[in-house]
Structure formats: structure tokens, C-alpha cells
Amino acid sequence: MTTRSAAQRQAEARDSHLIRVAECPTHRLLERVGEKWTALVLKELADRPRRYGDLARTIAGASPKMLTQTLRRLERDGLLSRTVTPAVPVRVEYALTPLGQSLMPVLRALSGWAERNIGHVEAARETYDEAQRSSS
């Protein structure tokens, strides 16, 4: 019988945990929704389809590369659709899919919670940071 060291057991437990996390639907979705620009893009598309230029102006902090990557990932996930209309210049419009629309109540609830509680979170951070400085 092979005896495993504590380090080996810990590594096996860590690997097992990582596999479970990778398979967890909640984790997989929160990973996407939690990306820096995702919620802003979804919020902008919640009321109506938008062209790339409109999104770029509204989400001014996102570089063109990051905005494009975010849009592609959301399209890949089935949360938005991309429609190209032949014109001069080509017109590209993004819209939430029914799946993307079904996510909006969740994002609105999260946004509302954040707006109501950010003061409490910031106060807790300050209290924690002060306690850490005092104990150092």
C-alpha cells in the first residue's frame, strides 16, 4: 500500500476542488458576467439594440480591443446577437438574445443591491484595513 504525504493529499484535494469549480454552472457563468465590461455591455443592450460605435461611446473606458473581445464572448455564450447589414459603411448591430434578456432581472437585482449596500461594504473595508494596520 502506497502512503501519500500530506503535501500529496493537499495537492489531490486542490485538484479535485479545481475540477469541481470548473464544472460548476454558477462559477462558469459568474466568471463571464464578472468580467470588467460585461455588465456594462449587457446594461447598454437591455433596452434596445446598439451599434458598435454607440457602445464604444457609452462605454468609453473600454478600449476597442476589450470591447470587441467582450462582445465576441457574449455572442459565443448566446447572450447577444450580432447582425451585419450590408451598407456603405457596413452596419453592425448588437442585441440581447432571449437568453441575454432573461439574465437582466438578475443583473438589475445585483446592481440594486450594490447601490444600496456599497456604503456598508466600503465602511467594512475601512474597518478591516484599520484593524490590519493596528495589528502590524
Short mmCIF file of N, CA, C and O in Angstrom, two decimals:
data_model
loop_
_atom_site.label_atom_id
_atom_site.label_comp_id
_atom_site.label_asym_id
_atom_site.label_seq_id
_atom_site.Cartn_x
_atom_site.Cartn_y
_atom_site.Cartn_z
N MET A 1 0.83 -1.17 0.00
CA MET A 1 0.00 0.00 0.00
C MET A 1 0.89 1.24 0.00
O MET A 1 1.81 1.35 0.79
N THR A 2 0.56 2.17 -0.90
CA THR A 2 1.34 3.39 -1.03
C THR A 2 0.85 4.42 -0.03
O THR A 2 -0.35 4.65 0.10
N THR A 3 1.79 5.02 0.65
CA THR A 3 1.46 6.06 1.61
C THR A 3 1.70 7.41 0.94
O THR A 3 2.74 7.64 0.34
N ARG A 4 0.72 8.27 1.06
CA ARG A 4 0.84 9.62 0.47
C ARG A 4 1.23 10.60 1.55
O ARG A 4 0.77 10.51 2.69
N SER A 5 2.02 11.56 1.16
CA SER A 5 2.42 12.60 2.10
C SER A 5 1.28 13.61 2.25
O SER A 5 0.34 13.64 1.44
N ALA A 6 1.39 14.44 3.25
CA ALA A 6 0.38 15.49 3.46
C ALA A 6 0.33 16.42 2.25
O ALA A 6 -0.74 16.85 1.83
N ALA A 7 1.49 16.73 1.69
CA ALA A 7 1.55 17.61 0.53
C ALA A 7 0.84 16.97 -0.67
O ALA A 7 0.15 17.65 -1.43
N GLN A 8 1.01 15.66 -0.84
CA GLN A 8 0.34 14.96 -1.94
C GLN A 8 -1.18 14.97 -1.73
O GLN A 8 -1.94 15.19 -2.67
N ARG A 9 -1.61 14.72 -0.51
CA ARG A 9 -3.04 14.73 -0.21
C ARG A 9 -3.62 16.13 -0.45
O ARG A 9 -4.71 16.28 -0.99
N GLN A 10 -2.87 17.15 -0.04
CA GLN A 10 -3.33 18.52 -0.23
C GLN A 10 -3.40 18.85 -1.73
O GLN A 10 -4.36 19.48 -2.17
N ALA A 11 -2.43 18.42 -2.51
CA ALA A 11 -2.43 18.65 -3.95
C ALA A 11 -3.61 17.94 -4.61
O ALA A 11 -4.28 18.50 -5.49
N GLU A 12 -3.90 16.71 -4.17
CA GLU A 12 -5.04 15.97 -4.72
C GLU A 12 -6.36 16.67 -4.38
O GLU A 12 -7.25 16.76 -5.21
N ALA A 13 -6.47 17.16 -3.16
CA ALA A 13 -7.68 17.87 -2.74
C ALA A 13 -7.85 19.15 -3.55
O ALA A 13 -8.96 19.49 -3.98
N ARG A 14 -6.74 19.87 -3.76
CA ARG A 14 -6.79 21.11 -4.56
C ARG A 14 -7.21 20.80 -5.99
O ARG A 14 -8.08 21.46 -6.55
N ASP A 15 -6.64 19.76 -6.60
CA ASP A 15 -7.00 19.38 -7.97
C ASP A 15 -8.47 18.99 -8.07
O ASP A 15 -9.16 19.36 -9.01
N SER A 16 -8.94 18.25 -7.08
CA SER A 16 -10.35 17.84 -7.06
C SER A 16 -11.26 19.06 -6.96
O SER A 16 -12.28 19.15 -7.65
N HIS A 17 -10.88 20.01 -6.12
CA HIS A 17 -11.66 21.24 -5.97
C HIS A 17 -11.67 22.01 -7.28
O HIS A 17 -12.73 22.51 -7.70
N LEU A 18 -10.54 22.15 -7.93
CA LEU A 18 -10.47 22.89 -9.19
C LEU A 18 -11.34 22.25 -10.27
O LEU A 18 -11.99 22.95 -11.05
N ILE A 19 -11.41 20.94 -10.29
CA ILE A 19 -12.26 20.24 -11.25
C ILE A 19 -13.73 20.54 -10.95
O ILE A 19 -14.51 20.84 -11.85
N ARG A 20 -14.11 20.48 -9.68
CA ARG A 20 -15.50 20.78 -9.31
C ARG A 20 -15.87 22.21 -9.66
O ARG A 20 -16.96 22.48 -10.17
N VAL A 21 -14.98 23.15 -9.41
CA VAL A 21 -15.23 24.56 -9.72
C VAL A 21 -15.39 24.74 -11.23
O VAL A 21 -16.29 25.44 -11.69
N ALA A 22 -14.52 24.11 -12.00
CA ALA A 22 -14.58 24.23 -13.46
C ALA A 22 -15.88 23.69 -14.02
O ALA A 22 -16.36 24.15 -15.06
N GLU A 23 -16.48 22.72 -13.35
CA GLU A 23 -17.73 22.12 -13.82
C GLU A 23 -18.97 22.82 -13.26
O GLU A 23 -20.08 22.58 -13.72
N CYS A 24 -18.81 23.70 -12.30
CA CYS A 24 -19.93 24.35 -11.62
C CYS A 24 -20.58 25.39 -12.54
O CYS A 24 -19.93 26.36 -12.95
N PRO A 25 -21.86 25.24 -12.86
CA PRO A 25 -22.53 26.20 -13.74
C PRO A 25 -22.52 27.63 -13.19
O PRO A 25 -22.32 28.58 -13.94
N THR A 26 -22.72 27.78 -11.90
CA THR A 26 -22.73 29.11 -11.31
C THR A 26 -21.37 29.78 -11.47
O THR A 26 -21.27 30.93 -11.89
N HIS A 27 -20.32 29.05 -11.16
CA HIS A 27 -18.98 29.60 -11.29
C HIS A 27 -18.68 29.97 -12.75
O HIS A 27 -18.13 31.04 -13.02
N ARG A 28 -19.05 29.10 -13.64
CA ARG A 28 -18.78 29.35 -15.07
C ARG A 28 -19.50 30.60 -15.56
O ARG A 28 -18.94 31.38 -16.32
N LEU A 29 -20.73 30.81 -15.14
CA LEU A 29 -21.47 31.99 -15.57
C LEU A 29 -20.96 33.25 -14.87
O LEU A 29 -20.79 34.29 -15.50
N LEU A 30 -20.72 33.16 -13.57
CA LEU A 30 -20.22 34.34 -12.86
C LEU A 30 -18.85 34.77 -13.37
O LEU A 30 -18.52 35.96 -13.35
N GLU A 31 -18.07 33.81 -13.83
CA GLU A 31 -16.78 34.15 -14.42
C GLU A 31 -16.96 35.08 -15.62
O GLU A 31 -16.25 36.06 -15.77
N ARG A 32 -17.96 34.82 -16.45
CA ARG A 32 -18.22 35.66 -17.61
C ARG A 32 -18.87 36.98 -17.20
O ARG A 32 -18.45 38.06 -17.59
N VAL A 33 -19.92 36.91 -16.40
CA VAL A 33 -20.66 38.11 -16.01
C VAL A 33 -19.78 39.04 -15.17
O VAL A 33 -19.93 40.25 -15.22
N GLY A 34 -18.84 38.47 -14.44
CA GLY A 34 -17.97 39.27 -13.59
C GLY A 34 -16.82 39.95 -14.32
O GLY A 34 -16.09 40.73 -13.72
N GLU A 35 -16.67 39.68 -15.61
CA GLU A 35 -15.60 40.35 -16.35
C GLU A 35 -15.87 41.86 -16.38
O GLU A 35 -17.02 42.30 -16.32
N LYS A 36 -14.82 42.62 -16.51
CA LYS A 36 -14.87 44.06 -16.31
C LYS A 36 -15.95 44.77 -17.12
O LYS A 36 -16.65 45.62 -16.60
N TRP A 37 -16.12 44.46 -18.40
CA TRP A 37 -17.02 45.22 -19.26
C TRP A 37 -18.35 44.54 -19.52
O TRP A 37 -19.26 45.13 -20.10
N THR A 38 -18.49 43.29 -19.12
CA THR A 38 -19.68 42.51 -19.47
C THR A 38 -20.98 43.15 -18.98
O THR A 38 -21.92 43.33 -19.75
N ALA A 39 -21.06 43.46 -17.70
CA ALA A 39 -22.30 44.01 -17.15
C ALA A 39 -22.66 45.33 -17.82
O ALA A 39 -23.84 45.60 -18.09
N LEU A 40 -21.66 46.16 -18.13
CA LEU A 40 -21.94 47.44 -18.78
C LEU A 40 -22.49 47.22 -20.19
O LEU A 40 -23.42 47.90 -20.61
N VAL A 41 -21.91 46.27 -20.93
CA VAL A 41 -22.41 45.98 -22.27
C VAL A 41 -23.84 45.47 -22.20
O VAL A 41 -24.72 45.94 -22.94
N LEU A 42 -24.09 44.53 -21.31
CA LEU A 42 -25.45 43.99 -21.18
C LEU A 42 -26.44 45.08 -20.79
O LEU A 42 -27.55 45.15 -21.33
N LYS A 43 -26.05 45.95 -19.88
CA LYS A 43 -26.92 47.05 -19.44
C LYS A 43 -27.25 47.96 -20.62
O LYS A 43 -28.39 48.39 -20.78
N GLU A 44 -26.26 48.26 -21.44
CA GLU A 44 -26.49 49.14 -22.59
C GLU A 44 -27.40 48.51 -23.64
O GLU A 44 -28.11 49.20 -24.35
N LEU A 45 -27.38 47.19 -23.73
CA LEU A 45 -28.21 46.50 -24.71
C LEU A 45 -29.58 46.11 -24.16
O LEU A 45 -30.42 45.59 -24.90
N ALA A 46 -29.82 46.36 -22.88
CA ALA A 46 -31.06 45.90 -22.25
C ALA A 46 -32.30 46.52 -22.87
O ALA A 46 -33.32 45.85 -23.01
N ASP A 47 -32.24 47.79 -23.27
CA ASP A 47 -33.43 48.47 -23.76
C ASP A 47 -33.61 48.39 -25.27
O ASP A 47 -34.73 48.44 -25.76
N ARG A 48 -32.48 48.29 -25.98
CA ARG A 48 -32.58 48.28 -27.44
C ARG A 48 -31.27 47.83 -28.05
O ARG A 48 -30.22 47.91 -27.40
N PRO A 49 -31.31 47.38 -29.30
CA PRO A 49 -30.06 47.05 -29.99
C PRO A 49 -29.20 48.30 -30.16
O PRO A 49 -29.72 49.42 -30.21
N ARG A 50 -27.91 48.09 -30.23
CA ARG A 50 -26.98 49.22 -30.37
C ARG A 50 -25.91 48.88 -31.39
O ARG A 50 -25.51 47.72 -31.54
N ARG A 51 -25.42 49.89 -32.06
CA ARG A 51 -24.30 49.73 -32.97
C ARG A 51 -23.00 49.78 -32.17
O ARG A 51 -22.96 50.31 -31.06
N TYR A 52 -21.94 49.24 -32.77
CA TYR A 52 -20.64 49.20 -32.09
C TYR A 52 -20.22 50.60 -31.65
O TYR A 52 -19.79 50.79 -30.52
N GLY A 53 -20.34 51.59 -32.55
CA GLY A 53 -19.93 52.96 -32.22
C GLY A 53 -20.69 53.52 -31.04
O GLY A 53 -20.11 54.22 -30.20
N ASP A 54 -21.98 53.21 -30.95
CA ASP A 54 -22.78 53.66 -29.80
C ASP A 54 -22.24 53.06 -28.51
O ASP A 54 -22.11 53.74 -27.50
N LEU A 55 -21.96 51.77 -28.56
CA LEU A 55 -21.42 51.09 -27.37
C LEU A 55 -20.06 51.67 -27.00
O LEU A 55 -19.78 51.90 -25.83
N ALA A 56 -19.22 51.90 -28.00
CA ALA A 56 -17.88 52.43 -27.73
C ALA A 56 -17.96 53.81 -27.08
O ALA A 56 -17.17 54.12 -26.18
N ARG A 57 -18.90 54.64 -27.51
CA ARG A 57 -19.05 55.97 -26.90
C ARG A 57 -19.60 55.87 -25.48
O ARG A 57 -19.17 56.59 -24.58
N THR A 58 -20.56 55.00 -25.27
CA THR A 58 -21.20 54.88 -23.96
C THR A 58 -20.28 54.23 -22.94
O THR A 58 -20.27 54.60 -21.78
N ILE A 59 -19.51 53.24 -23.40
CA ILE A 59 -18.59 52.52 -22.51
C ILE A 59 -17.19 53.02 -22.84
O ILE A 59 -16.33 52.30 -23.34
N ALA A 60 -16.97 54.29 -22.57
CA ALA A 60 -15.77 54.99 -23.01
C ALA A 60 -14.48 54.44 -22.39
O ALA A 60 -13.42 54.56 -22.98
N GLY A 61 -14.56 53.82 -21.24
CA GLY A 61 -13.36 53.31 -20.59
C GLY A 61 -12.80 52.05 -21.23
O GLY A 61 -11.65 51.69 -21.00
N ALA A 62 -13.61 51.37 -22.02
CA ALA A 62 -13.16 50.13 -22.65
C ALA A 62 -12.40 50.44 -23.93
O ALA A 62 -12.89 51.21 -24.76
N SER A 63 -11.25 49.84 -24.08
CA SER A 63 -10.51 50.00 -25.34
C SER A 63 -11.27 49.28 -26.44
O SER A 63 -12.07 48.36 -26.17
N PRO A 64 -11.05 49.65 -27.70
CA PRO A 64 -11.72 48.93 -28.79
C PRO A 64 -11.46 47.42 -28.75
O PRO A 64 -12.37 46.63 -28.98
N LYS A 65 -10.24 47.04 -28.41
CA LYS A 65 -9.90 45.61 -28.33
C LYS A 65 -10.73 44.92 -27.24
O LYS A 65 -11.30 43.84 -27.47
N MET A 66 -10.82 45.52 -26.05
CA MET A 66 -11.55 44.90 -24.95
C MET A 66 -13.05 44.86 -25.24
O MET A 66 -13.72 43.87 -24.93
N LEU A 67 -13.58 45.91 -25.84
CA LEU A 67 -14.99 45.92 -26.18
C LEU A 67 -15.30 44.84 -27.21
O LEU A 67 -16.27 44.09 -27.06
N THR A 68 -14.46 44.72 -28.22
CA THR A 68 -14.65 43.69 -29.24
C THR A 68 -14.57 42.30 -28.63
O THR A 68 -15.41 41.43 -28.92
N GLN A 69 -13.59 42.06 -27.77
CA GLN A 69 -13.46 40.75 -27.12
C GLN A 69 -14.68 40.44 -26.26
O GLN A 69 -15.19 39.32 -26.27
N THR A 70 -15.16 41.43 -25.54
CA THR A 70 -16.34 41.23 -24.68
C THR A 70 -17.56 40.89 -25.54
O THR A 70 -18.29 39.95 -25.23
N LEU A 71 -17.76 41.63 -26.62
CA LEU A 71 -18.89 41.37 -27.50
C LEU A 71 -18.80 39.97 -28.10
O LEU A 71 -19.80 39.24 -28.16
N ARG A 72 -17.63 39.56 -28.51
CA ARG A 72 -17.46 38.22 -29.08
C ARG A 72 -17.75 37.13 -28.06
O ARG A 72 -18.38 36.12 -28.38
N ARG A 73 -17.27 37.31 -26.85
CA ARG A 73 -17.53 36.30 -25.81
C ARG A 73 -19.02 36.20 -25.49
O ARG A 73 -19.55 35.11 -25.31
N LEU A 74 -19.68 37.34 -25.42
CA LEU A 74 -21.12 37.33 -25.14
C LEU A 74 -21.91 36.72 -26.29
O LEU A 74 -22.90 36.03 -26.07
N GLU A 75 -21.45 36.95 -27.50
CA GLU A 75 -22.09 36.32 -28.66
C GLU A 75 -21.86 34.81 -28.61
O GLU A 75 -22.79 34.02 -28.84
N ARG A 76 -20.65 34.40 -28.31
CA ARG A 76 -20.34 32.97 -28.20
C ARG A 76 -21.19 32.29 -27.14
O ARG A 76 -21.65 31.16 -27.31
N ASP A 77 -21.43 32.99 -26.03
CA ASP A 77 -22.23 32.44 -24.93
C ASP A 77 -23.73 32.49 -25.23
O ASP A 77 -24.53 32.01 -24.42
N GLY A 78 -24.12 33.08 -26.34
CA GLY A 78 -25.53 33.14 -26.71
C GLY A 78 -26.30 34.24 -26.02
O GLY A 78 -27.53 34.25 -26.04
N LEU A 79 -25.61 35.20 -25.41
CA LEU A 79 -26.28 36.27 -24.68
C LEU A 79 -26.60 37.46 -25.57
O LEU A 79 -27.48 38.25 -25.25
N LEU A 80 -25.88 37.60 -26.67
CA LEU A 80 -26.20 38.66 -27.61
C LEU A 80 -26.04 38.16 -29.03
O LEU A 80 -25.37 37.16 -29.28
N SER A 81 -26.68 38.88 -29.93
CA SER A 81 -26.57 38.55 -31.35
C SER A 81 -25.90 39.70 -32.07
O SER A 81 -25.98 40.86 -31.63
N ARG A 82 -25.25 39.38 -33.15
CA ARG A 82 -24.56 40.37 -33.98
C ARG A 82 -25.18 40.29 -35.37
O ARG A 82 -25.19 39.23 -35.99
N THR A 83 -25.70 41.41 -35.83
CA THR A 83 -26.33 41.45 -37.15
C THR A 83 -25.56 42.42 -38.04
O THR A 83 -25.38 43.58 -37.66
N VAL A 84 -25.13 41.93 -39.18
CA VAL A 84 -24.40 42.75 -40.15
C VAL A 84 -25.36 43.09 -41.28
O VAL A 84 -25.94 42.21 -41.91
N THR A 85 -25.54 44.39 -41.54
CA THR A 85 -26.39 44.86 -42.62
C THR A 85 -25.48 45.45 -43.69
O THR A 85 -24.73 46.39 -43.41
N PRO A 86 -25.54 44.89 -44.91
CA PRO A 86 -24.68 45.44 -45.97
C PRO A 86 -25.10 46.86 -46.31
O PRO A 86 -26.26 47.13 -46.60
N ALA A 87 -24.18 47.74 -46.17
CA ALA A 87 -24.38 49.16 -46.48
C ALA A 87 -23.00 49.76 -46.64
O ALA A 87 -21.99 49.08 -46.49
N VAL A 88 -22.94 51.02 -46.95
CA VAL A 88 -21.66 51.71 -47.01
C VAL A 88 -21.71 52.83 -45.99
O VAL A 88 -22.46 53.79 -46.17
N PRO A 89 -21.01 52.74 -44.87
CA PRO A 89 -20.22 51.59 -44.43
C PRO A 89 -21.14 50.48 -43.90
O PRO A 89 -22.32 50.69 -43.64
N VAL A 90 -20.53 49.31 -43.71
CA VAL A 90 -21.28 48.17 -43.18
C VAL A 90 -21.85 48.53 -41.82
O VAL A 90 -21.18 49.14 -40.99
N ARG A 91 -23.09 48.14 -41.58
CA ARG A 91 -23.76 48.43 -40.31
C ARG A 91 -23.77 47.14 -39.48
O ARG A 91 -24.27 46.12 -39.92
N VAL A 92 -23.19 47.22 -38.28
CA VAL A 92 -23.16 46.08 -37.37
C VAL A 92 -23.93 46.48 -36.11
O VAL A 92 -23.65 47.51 -35.50
N GLU A 93 -24.91 45.65 -35.78
CA GLU A 93 -25.75 45.95 -34.63
C GLU A 93 -25.74 44.77 -33.67
O GLU A 93 -25.75 43.62 -34.10
N TYR A 94 -25.72 45.08 -32.39
CA TYR A 94 -25.73 44.06 -31.33
C TYR A 94 -27.04 44.17 -30.56
O TYR A 94 -27.52 45.27 -30.31
N ALA A 95 -27.59 43.02 -30.20
CA ALA A 95 -28.83 42.99 -29.44
C ALA A 95 -28.79 41.81 -28.48
O ALA A 95 -28.14 40.79 -28.76
N LEU A 96 -29.50 41.94 -27.37
CA LEU A 96 -29.62 40.82 -26.46
C LEU A 96 -30.50 39.75 -27.08
O LEU A 96 -31.50 40.05 -27.72
N THR A 97 -30.11 38.52 -26.89
CA THR A 97 -30.94 37.38 -27.30
C THR A 97 -31.97 37.15 -26.19
O THR A 97 -31.86 37.75 -25.10
N PRO A 98 -32.93 36.27 -26.41
CA PRO A 98 -33.85 35.94 -25.30
C PRO A 98 -33.09 35.43 -24.07
O PRO A 98 -33.46 35.76 -22.93
N LEU A 99 -32.02 34.69 -24.28
CA LEU A 99 -31.21 34.22 -23.15
C LEU A 99 -30.59 35.41 -22.42
O LEU A 99 -30.60 35.47 -21.19
N GLY A 100 -30.06 36.36 -23.18
CA GLY A 100 -29.49 37.56 -22.57
C GLY A 100 -30.53 38.37 -21.83
O GLY A 100 -30.28 38.89 -20.74
N GLN A 101 -31.73 38.49 -22.42
CA GLN A 101 -32.82 39.21 -21.75
C GLN A 101 -33.18 38.55 -20.43
O GLN A 101 -33.49 39.22 -19.45
N SER A 102 -33.13 37.21 -20.40
CA SER A 102 -33.50 36.50 -19.17
C SER A 102 -32.50 36.73 -18.05
O SER A 102 -32.82 36.52 -16.89
N LEU A 103 -31.30 37.17 -18.38
CA LEU A 103 -30.28 37.47 -17.37
C LEU A 103 -30.46 38.85 -16.76
O LEU A 103 -30.00 39.11 -15.64
N MET A 104 -31.16 39.73 -17.43
CA MET A 104 -31.25 41.13 -16.99
C MET A 104 -31.90 41.30 -15.61
O MET A 104 -31.42 42.12 -14.83
N PRO A 105 -32.97 40.58 -15.26
CA PRO A 105 -33.50 40.76 -13.90
C PRO A 105 -32.48 40.44 -12.81
O PRO A 105 -32.43 41.09 -11.77
N VAL A 106 -31.63 39.45 -13.08
CA VAL A 106 -30.59 39.09 -12.12
C VAL A 106 -29.58 40.22 -12.00
O VAL A 106 -29.19 40.62 -10.89
N LEU A 107 -29.15 40.78 -13.14
CA LEU A 107 -28.19 41.88 -13.11
C LEU A 107 -28.79 43.13 -12.47
O LEU A 107 -28.10 43.84 -11.72
N ARG A 108 -30.07 43.38 -12.73
CA ARG A 108 -30.72 44.54 -12.10
C ARG A 108 -30.78 44.36 -10.58
O ARG A 108 -30.56 45.32 -9.83
N ALA A 109 -31.08 43.15 -10.14
CA ALA A 109 -31.13 42.88 -8.69
C ALA A 109 -29.75 43.07 -8.07
O ALA A 109 -29.61 43.68 -7.00
N LEU A 110 -28.71 42.57 -8.73
CA LEU A 110 -27.34 42.73 -8.23
C LEU A 110 -26.95 44.20 -8.20
O LEU A 110 -26.37 44.68 -7.22
N SER A 111 -27.29 44.92 -9.25
CA SER A 111 -26.97 46.34 -9.31
C SER A 111 -27.68 47.11 -8.20
O SER A 111 -27.09 47.97 -7.54
N GLY A 112 -28.95 46.80 -7.98
CA GLY A 112 -29.70 47.45 -6.90
C GLY A 112 -29.09 47.17 -5.54
O GLY A 112 -28.97 48.07 -4.70
N TRP A 113 -28.71 45.91 -5.32
CA TRP A 113 -28.08 45.54 -4.05
C TRP A 113 -26.79 46.34 -3.86
O TRP A 113 -26.52 46.87 -2.78
N ALA A 114 -25.99 46.42 -4.94
CA ALA A 114 -24.72 47.14 -4.86
C ALA A 114 -24.95 48.62 -4.52
O ALA A 114 -24.26 49.18 -3.66
N GLU A 115 -25.91 49.23 -5.17
CA GLU A 115 -26.18 50.64 -4.91
C GLU A 115 -26.66 50.87 -3.47
O GLU A 115 -26.30 51.86 -2.85
N ARG A 116 -27.47 49.95 -2.96
CA ARG A 116 -27.97 50.09 -1.58
C ARG A 116 -26.90 49.79 -0.54
O ARG A 116 -26.97 50.31 0.58
N ASN A 117 -25.93 48.97 -0.86
CA ASN A 117 -25.01 48.48 0.16
C ASN A 117 -23.54 48.87 -0.01
O ASN A 117 -22.72 48.50 0.83
N ILE A 118 -23.20 49.59 -1.05
CA ILE A 118 -21.78 49.93 -1.26
C ILE A 118 -21.21 50.71 -0.08
O ILE A 118 -20.05 50.50 0.30
N GLY A 119 -22.00 51.56 0.54
CA GLY A 119 -21.51 52.29 1.71
C GLY A 119 -21.12 51.36 2.85
O GLY A 119 -20.09 51.55 3.50
N HIS A 120 -21.93 50.32 3.07
CA HIS A 120 -21.62 49.33 4.12
C HIS A 120 -20.35 48.56 3.77
O HIS A 120 -19.53 48.28 4.65
N VAL A 121 -20.21 48.19 2.51
CA VAL A 121 -19.03 47.44 2.08
C VAL A 121 -17.78 48.30 2.27
O VAL A 121 -16.76 47.84 2.79
N GLU A 122 -17.85 49.56 1.84
CA GLU A 122 -16.69 50.44 1.98
C GLU A 122 -16.34 50.67 3.45
O GLU A 122 -15.16 50.71 3.82
N ALA A 123 -17.35 50.82 4.29
CA ALA A 123 -17.10 51.00 5.74
C ALA A 123 -16.44 49.76 6.32
O ALA A 123 -15.50 49.86 7.13
N ALA A 124 -16.92 48.59 5.92
CA ALA A 124 -16.32 47.34 6.40
C ALA A 124 -14.87 47.23 5.95
O ALA A 124 -14.00 46.80 6.72
N ARG A 125 -14.59 47.63 4.72
CA ARG A 125 -13.20 47.60 4.23
C ARG A 125 -12.31 48.51 5.05
O ARG A 125 -11.19 48.14 5.41
N GLU A 126 -12.80 49.71 5.32
CA GLU A 126 -12.01 50.67 6.12
C GLU A 126 -11.74 50.13 7.51
O GLU A 126 -10.63 50.23 8.02
N THR A 127 -12.77 49.55 8.13
CA THR A 127 -12.62 48.96 9.47
C THR A 127 -11.60 47.84 9.45
O THR A 127 -10.70 47.77 10.30
N TYR A 128 -11.70 46.97 8.46
CA TYR A 128 -10.76 45.84 8.32
C TYR A 128 -9.34 46.36 8.10
O TYR A 128 -8.40 45.89 8.77
N ASP A 129 -9.18 47.29 7.17
CA ASP A 129 -7.85 47.81 6.87
C ASP A 129 -7.23 48.49 8.08
O ASP A 129 -6.03 48.32 8.35
N GLU A 130 -8.03 49.24 8.84
CA GLU A 130 -7.52 49.89 10.04
C GLU A 130 -7.09 48.85 11.07
O GLU A 130 -6.03 48.99 11.70
N ALA A 131 -7.87 47.79 11.22
CA ALA A 131 -7.50 46.72 12.16
C ALA A 131 -6.21 46.04 11.72
O ALA A 131 -5.36 45.71 12.56
N GLN A 132 -6.04 45.86 10.43
CA GLN A 132 -4.80 45.25 9.92
C GLN A 132 -3.60 46.13 10.17
O GLN A 132 -2.54 45.66 10.54
N ARG A 133 -3.77 47.44 9.97
CA ARG A 133 -2.66 48.38 10.23
C ARG A 133 -2.31 48.41 11.71
O ARG A 133 -1.15 48.49 12.08
N SER A 134 -3.32 48.35 12.55
CA SER A 134 -3.10 48.41 14.00
C SER A 134 -2.40 47.16 14.52
O SER A 134 -1.63 47.23 15.48
N SER A 135 -2.69 46.01 13.90
CA SER A 135 -2.08 44.77 14.37
C SER A 135 -0.70 44.52 13.80
O SER A 135 0.00 43.63 14.25
N SER A 136 -0.28 45.35 12.85
CA SER A 136 1.06 45.15 12.24
C SER A 136 2.16 45.75 13.04
O SER A 136 2.15 46.59 13.79
#
